[in-house]
Coordinates of C-alpha atoms in Angstrom, one line a residue:
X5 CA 16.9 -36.0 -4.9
X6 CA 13.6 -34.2 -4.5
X7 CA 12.0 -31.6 -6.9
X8 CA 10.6 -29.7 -3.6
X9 CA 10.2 -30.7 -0.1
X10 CA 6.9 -28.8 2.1
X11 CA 7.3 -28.2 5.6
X12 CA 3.9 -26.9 7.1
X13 CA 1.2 -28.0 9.0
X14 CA -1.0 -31.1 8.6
X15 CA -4.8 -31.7 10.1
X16 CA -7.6 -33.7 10.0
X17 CA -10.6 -31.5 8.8
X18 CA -14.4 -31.8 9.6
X19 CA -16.2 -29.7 7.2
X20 CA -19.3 -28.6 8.0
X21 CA -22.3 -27.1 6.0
X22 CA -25.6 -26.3 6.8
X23 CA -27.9 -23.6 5.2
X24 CA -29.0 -22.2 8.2
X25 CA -25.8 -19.7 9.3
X26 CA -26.3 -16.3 9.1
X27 CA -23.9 -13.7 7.9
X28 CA -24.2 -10.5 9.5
X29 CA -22.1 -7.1 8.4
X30 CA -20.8 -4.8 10.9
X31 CA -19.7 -1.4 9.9
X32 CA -17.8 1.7 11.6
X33 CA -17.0 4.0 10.4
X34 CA -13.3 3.0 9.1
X35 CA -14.2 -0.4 8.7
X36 CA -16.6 -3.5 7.7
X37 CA -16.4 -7.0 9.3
X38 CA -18.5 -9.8 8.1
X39 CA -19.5 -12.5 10.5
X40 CA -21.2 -16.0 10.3
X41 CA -23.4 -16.2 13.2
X42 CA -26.0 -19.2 14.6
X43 CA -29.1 -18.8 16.9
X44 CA -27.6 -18.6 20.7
X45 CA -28.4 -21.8 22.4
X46 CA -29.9 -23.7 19.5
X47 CA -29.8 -26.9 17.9
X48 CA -28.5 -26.6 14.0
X49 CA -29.8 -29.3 11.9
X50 CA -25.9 -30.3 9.5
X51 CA -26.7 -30.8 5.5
X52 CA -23.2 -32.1 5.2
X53 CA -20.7 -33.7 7.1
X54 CA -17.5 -35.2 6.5
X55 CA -13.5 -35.7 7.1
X56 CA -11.2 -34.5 4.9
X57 CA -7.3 -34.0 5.7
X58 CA -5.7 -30.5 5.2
X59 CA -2.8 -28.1 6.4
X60 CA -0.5 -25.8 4.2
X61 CA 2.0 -28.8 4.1
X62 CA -0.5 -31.8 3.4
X63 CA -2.4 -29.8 0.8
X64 CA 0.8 -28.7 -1.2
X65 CA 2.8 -31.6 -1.1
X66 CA 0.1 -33.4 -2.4
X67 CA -0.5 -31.0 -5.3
X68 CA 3.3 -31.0 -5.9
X69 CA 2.7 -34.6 -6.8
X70 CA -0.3 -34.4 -8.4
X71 CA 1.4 -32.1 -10.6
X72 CA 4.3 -34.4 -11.1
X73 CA 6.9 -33.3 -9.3
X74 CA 8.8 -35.8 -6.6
X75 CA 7.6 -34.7 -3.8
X76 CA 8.4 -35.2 0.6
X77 CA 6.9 -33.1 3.7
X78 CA 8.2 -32.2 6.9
X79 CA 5.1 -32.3 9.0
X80 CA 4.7 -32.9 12.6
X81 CA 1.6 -35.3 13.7
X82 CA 0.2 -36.7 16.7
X83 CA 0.8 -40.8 17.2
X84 CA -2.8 -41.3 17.1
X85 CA -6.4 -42.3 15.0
X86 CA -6.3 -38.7 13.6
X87 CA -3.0 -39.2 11.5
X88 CA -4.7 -42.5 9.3
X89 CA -6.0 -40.3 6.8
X90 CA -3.4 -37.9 7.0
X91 CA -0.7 -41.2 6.0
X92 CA -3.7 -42.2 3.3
X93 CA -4.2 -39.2 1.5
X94 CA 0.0 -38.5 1.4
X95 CA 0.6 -42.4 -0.2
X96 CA -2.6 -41.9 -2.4
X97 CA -1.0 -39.5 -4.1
X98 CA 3.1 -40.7 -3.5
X99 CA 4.3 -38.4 -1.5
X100 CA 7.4 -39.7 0.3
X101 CA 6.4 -39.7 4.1
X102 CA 10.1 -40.7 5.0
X103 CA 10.7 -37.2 7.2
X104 CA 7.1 -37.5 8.9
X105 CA 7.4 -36.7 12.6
X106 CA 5.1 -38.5 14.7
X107 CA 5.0 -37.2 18.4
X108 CA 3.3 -39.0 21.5
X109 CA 3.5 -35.7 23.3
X110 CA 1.1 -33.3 21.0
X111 CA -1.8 -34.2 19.1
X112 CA -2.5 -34.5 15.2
X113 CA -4.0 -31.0 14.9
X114 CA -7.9 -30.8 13.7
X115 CA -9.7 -28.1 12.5
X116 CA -13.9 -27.9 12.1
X117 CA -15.0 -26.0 9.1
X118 CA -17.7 -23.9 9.0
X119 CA -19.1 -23.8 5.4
X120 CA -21.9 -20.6 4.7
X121 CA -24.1 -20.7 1.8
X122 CA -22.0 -18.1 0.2
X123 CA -19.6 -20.7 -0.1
X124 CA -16.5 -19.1 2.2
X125 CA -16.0 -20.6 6.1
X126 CA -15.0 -20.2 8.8
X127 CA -12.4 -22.0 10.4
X128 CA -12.2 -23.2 14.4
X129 CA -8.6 -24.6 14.8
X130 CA -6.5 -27.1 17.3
X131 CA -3.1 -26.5 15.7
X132 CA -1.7 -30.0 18.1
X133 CA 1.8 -31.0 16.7
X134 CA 1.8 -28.3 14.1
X135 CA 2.4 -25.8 16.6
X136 CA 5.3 -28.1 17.9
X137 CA 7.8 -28.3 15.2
X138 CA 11.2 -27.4 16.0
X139 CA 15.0 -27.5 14.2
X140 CA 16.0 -30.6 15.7
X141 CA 12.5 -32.0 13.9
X142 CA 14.2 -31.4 10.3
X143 CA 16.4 -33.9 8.5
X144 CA 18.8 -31.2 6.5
X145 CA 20.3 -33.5 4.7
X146 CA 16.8 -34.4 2.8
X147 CA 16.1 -30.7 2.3
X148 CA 20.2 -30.7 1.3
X149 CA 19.3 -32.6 -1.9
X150 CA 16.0 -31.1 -2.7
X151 CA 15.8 -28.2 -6.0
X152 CA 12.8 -26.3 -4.0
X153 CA 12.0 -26.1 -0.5
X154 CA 8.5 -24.6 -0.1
X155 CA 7.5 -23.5 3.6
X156 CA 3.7 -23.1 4.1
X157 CA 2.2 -21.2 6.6
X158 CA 3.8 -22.1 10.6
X159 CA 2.5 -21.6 13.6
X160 CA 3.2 -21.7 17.6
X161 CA 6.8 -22.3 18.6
X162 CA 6.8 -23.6 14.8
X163 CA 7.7 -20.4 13.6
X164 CA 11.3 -20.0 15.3
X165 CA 12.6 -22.3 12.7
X166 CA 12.1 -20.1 9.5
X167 CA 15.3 -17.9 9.8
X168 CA 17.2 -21.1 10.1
X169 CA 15.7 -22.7 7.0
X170 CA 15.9 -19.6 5.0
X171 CA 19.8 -19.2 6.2
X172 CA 20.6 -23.4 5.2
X173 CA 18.8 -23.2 2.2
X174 CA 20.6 -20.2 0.8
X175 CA 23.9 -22.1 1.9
X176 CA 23.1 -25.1 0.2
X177 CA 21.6 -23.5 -3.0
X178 CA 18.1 -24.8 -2.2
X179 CA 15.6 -22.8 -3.8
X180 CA 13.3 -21.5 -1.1
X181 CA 9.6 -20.5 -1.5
X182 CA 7.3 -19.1 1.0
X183 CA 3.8 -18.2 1.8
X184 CA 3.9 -16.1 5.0
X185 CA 0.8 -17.1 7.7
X186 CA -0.4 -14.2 9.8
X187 CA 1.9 -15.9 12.7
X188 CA 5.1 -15.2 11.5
X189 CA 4.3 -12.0 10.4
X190 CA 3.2 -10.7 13.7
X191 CA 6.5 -11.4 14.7
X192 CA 7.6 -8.4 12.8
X193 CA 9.2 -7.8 9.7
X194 CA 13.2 -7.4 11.7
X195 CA 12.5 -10.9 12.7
X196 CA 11.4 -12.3 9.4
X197 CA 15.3 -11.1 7.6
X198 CA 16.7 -13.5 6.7
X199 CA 13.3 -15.0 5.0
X200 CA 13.0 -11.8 2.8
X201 CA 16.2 -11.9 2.1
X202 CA 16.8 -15.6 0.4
X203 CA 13.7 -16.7 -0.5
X204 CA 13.4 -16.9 -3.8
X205 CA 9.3 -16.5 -4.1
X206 CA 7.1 -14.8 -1.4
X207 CA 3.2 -15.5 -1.2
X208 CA 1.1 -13.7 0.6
X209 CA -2.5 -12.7 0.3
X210 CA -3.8 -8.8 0.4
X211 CA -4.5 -8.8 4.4
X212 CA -1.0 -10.3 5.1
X213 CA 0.6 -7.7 3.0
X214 CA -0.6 -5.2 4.7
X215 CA 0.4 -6.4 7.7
X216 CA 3.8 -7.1 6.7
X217 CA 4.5 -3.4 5.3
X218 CA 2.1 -1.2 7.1
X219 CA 0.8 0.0 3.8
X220 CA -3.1 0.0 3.8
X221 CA -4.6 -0.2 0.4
X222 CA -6.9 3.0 0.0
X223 CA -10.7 2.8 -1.0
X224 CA -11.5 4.3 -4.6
X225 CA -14.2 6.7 -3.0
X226 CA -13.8 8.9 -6.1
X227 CA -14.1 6.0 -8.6
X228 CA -11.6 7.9 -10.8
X229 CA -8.1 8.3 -8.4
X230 CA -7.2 4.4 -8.8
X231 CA -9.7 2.7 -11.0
X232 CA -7.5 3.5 -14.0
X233 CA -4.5 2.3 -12.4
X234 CA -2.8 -1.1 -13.8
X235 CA -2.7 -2.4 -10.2
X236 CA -3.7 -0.2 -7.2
X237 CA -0.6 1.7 -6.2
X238 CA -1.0 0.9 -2.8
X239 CA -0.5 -2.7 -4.0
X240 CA 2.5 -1.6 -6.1
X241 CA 4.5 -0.1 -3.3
X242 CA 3.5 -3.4 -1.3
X243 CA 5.1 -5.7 -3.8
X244 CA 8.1 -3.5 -4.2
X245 CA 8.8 -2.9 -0.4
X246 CA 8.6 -6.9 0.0
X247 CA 10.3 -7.6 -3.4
X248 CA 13.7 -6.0 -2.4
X249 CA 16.5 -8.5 -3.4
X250 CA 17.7 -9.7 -7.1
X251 CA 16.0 -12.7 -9.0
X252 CA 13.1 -12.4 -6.3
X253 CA 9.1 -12.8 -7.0
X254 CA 7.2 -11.0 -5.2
X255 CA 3.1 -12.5 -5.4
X256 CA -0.2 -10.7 -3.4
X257 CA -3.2 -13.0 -4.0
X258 CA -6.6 -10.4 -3.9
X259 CA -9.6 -13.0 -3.8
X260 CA -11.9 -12.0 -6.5
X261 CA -9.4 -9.2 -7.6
X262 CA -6.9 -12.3 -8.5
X263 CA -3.3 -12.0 -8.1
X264 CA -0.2 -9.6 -8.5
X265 CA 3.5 -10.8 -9.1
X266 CA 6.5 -8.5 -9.2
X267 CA 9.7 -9.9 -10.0
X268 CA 11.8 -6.2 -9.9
X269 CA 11.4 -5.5 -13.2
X270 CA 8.4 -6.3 -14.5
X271 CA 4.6 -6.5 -13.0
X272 CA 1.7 -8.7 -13.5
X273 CA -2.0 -8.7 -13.5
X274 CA -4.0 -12.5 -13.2
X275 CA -7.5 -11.8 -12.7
X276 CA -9.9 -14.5 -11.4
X277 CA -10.3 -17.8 -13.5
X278 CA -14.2 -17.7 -13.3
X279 CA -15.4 -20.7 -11.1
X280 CA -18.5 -21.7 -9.0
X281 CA -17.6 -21.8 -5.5
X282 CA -18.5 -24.1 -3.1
X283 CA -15.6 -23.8 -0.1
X284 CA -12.4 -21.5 -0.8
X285 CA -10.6 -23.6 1.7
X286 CA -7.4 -24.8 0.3
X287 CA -7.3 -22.6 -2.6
X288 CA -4.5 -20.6 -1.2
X289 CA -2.3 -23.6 -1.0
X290 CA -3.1 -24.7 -4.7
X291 CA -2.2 -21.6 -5.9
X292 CA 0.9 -20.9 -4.6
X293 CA 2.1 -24.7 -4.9
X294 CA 0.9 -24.7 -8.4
X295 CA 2.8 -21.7 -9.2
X296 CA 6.3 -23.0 -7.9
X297 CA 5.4 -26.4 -9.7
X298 CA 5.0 -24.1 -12.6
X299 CA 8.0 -22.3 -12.6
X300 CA 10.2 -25.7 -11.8
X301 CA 8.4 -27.1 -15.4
X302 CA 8.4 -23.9 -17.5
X303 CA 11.9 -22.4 -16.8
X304 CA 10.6 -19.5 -14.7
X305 CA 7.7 -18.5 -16.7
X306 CA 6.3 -15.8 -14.6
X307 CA 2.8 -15.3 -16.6
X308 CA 2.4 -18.9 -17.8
X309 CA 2.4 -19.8 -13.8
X310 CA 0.1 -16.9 -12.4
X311 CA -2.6 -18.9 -15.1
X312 CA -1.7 -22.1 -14.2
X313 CA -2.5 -21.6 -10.5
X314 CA -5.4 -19.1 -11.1
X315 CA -7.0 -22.3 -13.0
X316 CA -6.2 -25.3 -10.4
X317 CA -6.9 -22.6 -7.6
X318 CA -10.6 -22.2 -8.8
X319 CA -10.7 -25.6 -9.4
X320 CA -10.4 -26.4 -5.8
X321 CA -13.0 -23.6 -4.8
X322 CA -15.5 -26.0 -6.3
X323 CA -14.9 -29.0 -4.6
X324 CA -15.7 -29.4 -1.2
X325 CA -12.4 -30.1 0.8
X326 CA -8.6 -29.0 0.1
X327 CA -7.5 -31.5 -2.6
X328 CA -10.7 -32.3 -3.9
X329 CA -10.6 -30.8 -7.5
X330 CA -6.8 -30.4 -7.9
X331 CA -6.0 -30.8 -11.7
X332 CA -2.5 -32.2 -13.1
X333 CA -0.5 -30.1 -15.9
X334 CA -2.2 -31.1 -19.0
X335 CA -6.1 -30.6 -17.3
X336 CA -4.9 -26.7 -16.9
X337 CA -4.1 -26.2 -20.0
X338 CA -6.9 -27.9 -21.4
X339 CA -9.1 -25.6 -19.2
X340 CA -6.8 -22.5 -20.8
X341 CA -7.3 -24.0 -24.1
X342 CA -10.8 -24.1 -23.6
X343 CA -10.8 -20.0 -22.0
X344 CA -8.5 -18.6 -25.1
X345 CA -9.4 -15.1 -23.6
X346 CA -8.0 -15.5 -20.1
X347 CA -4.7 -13.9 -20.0
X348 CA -2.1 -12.6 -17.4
X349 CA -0.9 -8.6 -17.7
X350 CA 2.1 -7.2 -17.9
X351 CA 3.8 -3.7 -17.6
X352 CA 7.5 -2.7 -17.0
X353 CA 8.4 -1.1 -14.2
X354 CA 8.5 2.4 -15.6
X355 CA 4.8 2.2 -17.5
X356 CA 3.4 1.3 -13.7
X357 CA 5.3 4.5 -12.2
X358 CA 3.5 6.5 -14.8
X359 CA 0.0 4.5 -15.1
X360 CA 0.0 5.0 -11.2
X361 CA 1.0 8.4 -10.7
X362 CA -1.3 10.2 -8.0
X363 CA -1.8 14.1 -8.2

């Protein structure tokens, strides 16, 4: 029996940092990209270099651990030098490795991250084996006997396989989390059903959201329309398009805005647990693992989570590499003890209806 089971991707990382990027806004006149840019055809002197292993399934499952829960992955990895680490990192921190696929067809993916002196990156990716998973890949009966199955972001051919997993672990009363990628939304929302439809949580950050609804949050160019609002109502009618089944929570993460959770009756409010970054890389997957860890420990403790993985998720952002910095149950709430004034919000469904009413 396993508390959760991850099935995602897993790569070897080379992080990168050097001082001497450049990031350069672009602006139209509906939009502002940011971009990290080096001089054409130059030699960049590195200030940092080094390997670190990553992917939404590696960096979970190994916080699922961390954070005491018994823990496997399904991950799909190359039979070559790359996967060491991988193997290390995973029996470090005793994650069972028993439904590891190891293919001599595709390789371990890798990824080289670029780190800017603002402390986010940019990310240049070979997705390998992790692109490669497929239904034939997945021993059922392990994800049969686990309480959770948490699916991290998929991509490639590896994204056929969700409606499946969503369909068996409904039929086998499997608890099933999931933090949609930008691949398997493009696929469109018809496609995605039977995801939405069982999974029990649903992560996805502001961008992915909006992708997944169609619903574009709206600039405050009045500073008085929204500011007053609990949580933007663009945001609100995000969470309750994607929320649309019973005993379903509904989470958008919002960076420096923090994170929203809507669970059909009730919405909350976790702003950012202050923190000094150095590389956001991984925080994503610390905060959503932390959160179903969370609600596995604390009988489905909606606020008490949100905090738990705002704190292990900043705690990540300043460390350099994905599970660098990931903190165990009792090192949260000794950071919470230590921050009495950081608390999650909470409205009913009716008070946001009226808080967010728009003339």
């Amino acid at each position: 029996m396993y508390d959760v089971i991850t099935i995602g991707s897993a790569t070897l990382d080379a992080f990168i940092e050097t001082d001497k990027a450049s990031i350069v806004s672009v602006s139209t006149t509906d939009s502002k990209k940011e971009f990290m840019s080096y001089p054409y055809g130059s030699k960049i002197e590195i200030d940092k270099f080094e390997f670190k292993t990553g992917g939404g399934g590696i960096n979970t499952a190994v916080n699922f651990s961390n954070l005491g829960l018994k823990t496997s992955t399904i991950v799909k990895i190359g039979d070559d030098i790359q996967n060491g680490k991988i193997l290390n990192i995973l029996e470090k921190f005793g994650v069972d490795m028993s439904n590891i696929i190891k293919s001599k067809e595709y390789q371990t993916g890798f990824s080289i991250i670029l780190t800017s002196f603002q402390g986010d990156r940019t990310v240049l990716a070979h997705r390998g084996a992790n692109a490669k998973l497929n239904l034939d890949d997945i021993d059922f009966k392990a994800v049969k006997k686990a309480k959770w199955l948490y699916l991290a972001p998929l991509n490639g051919d590896s994204t056929k396989i969700l409606n499946k997993l969503a369909e068996f672990s409904e039929g086998n009363n499997v608890n099933l989390a999931i933090n949609l990628g930008t691949s398997s939304i493009k696929q469109g929302k018809d496609n995605l059903y039977s995801v939405l439809k069982t999974a029990k949580v649903i992560i996805l950050n502001k961008e992915e959201a909006s992708m997944l609804t169609g619903i574009n949050v709206r600039p405050d160019t009045k500073n008085e329309t929204f500011s007053n609002a609990f949580i933007h109502p663009d945001i609100v009618e995000m969470l309750r398009e994607i929320n649309t089944g019973k005993n379903k929570i509904t989470i958008i993460t919002d960076g420096k805005n923090g994170a929203y959770a809507y669970d059909g009756k009730r919405f909350f409010h976790c702003g950012e647990f202050n923190a000094k970054v150095v590389s956001t890389l991984g925080a994503g997957d610390a905060f959503a693992s932390t959160f179903i860890a969370s609600l596995e420990k604390n009988d489905w403790n909606i606020e008490k989570s949100l905090a738990y993985a705002s704190v292990n998720s900043a705690s990540v952002v300043e460390h350099f590499g994905a599970q660098a910095g990931l903190l165990t149950f009792d090192e949260i709430k000794e950071k919470l003890k230590q921050n009495p004034d950081f608390k999650v919000d909470i409205k009913k469904e009716t008070d946001v209806i009226k808080l967010n009413w728009i003339d």
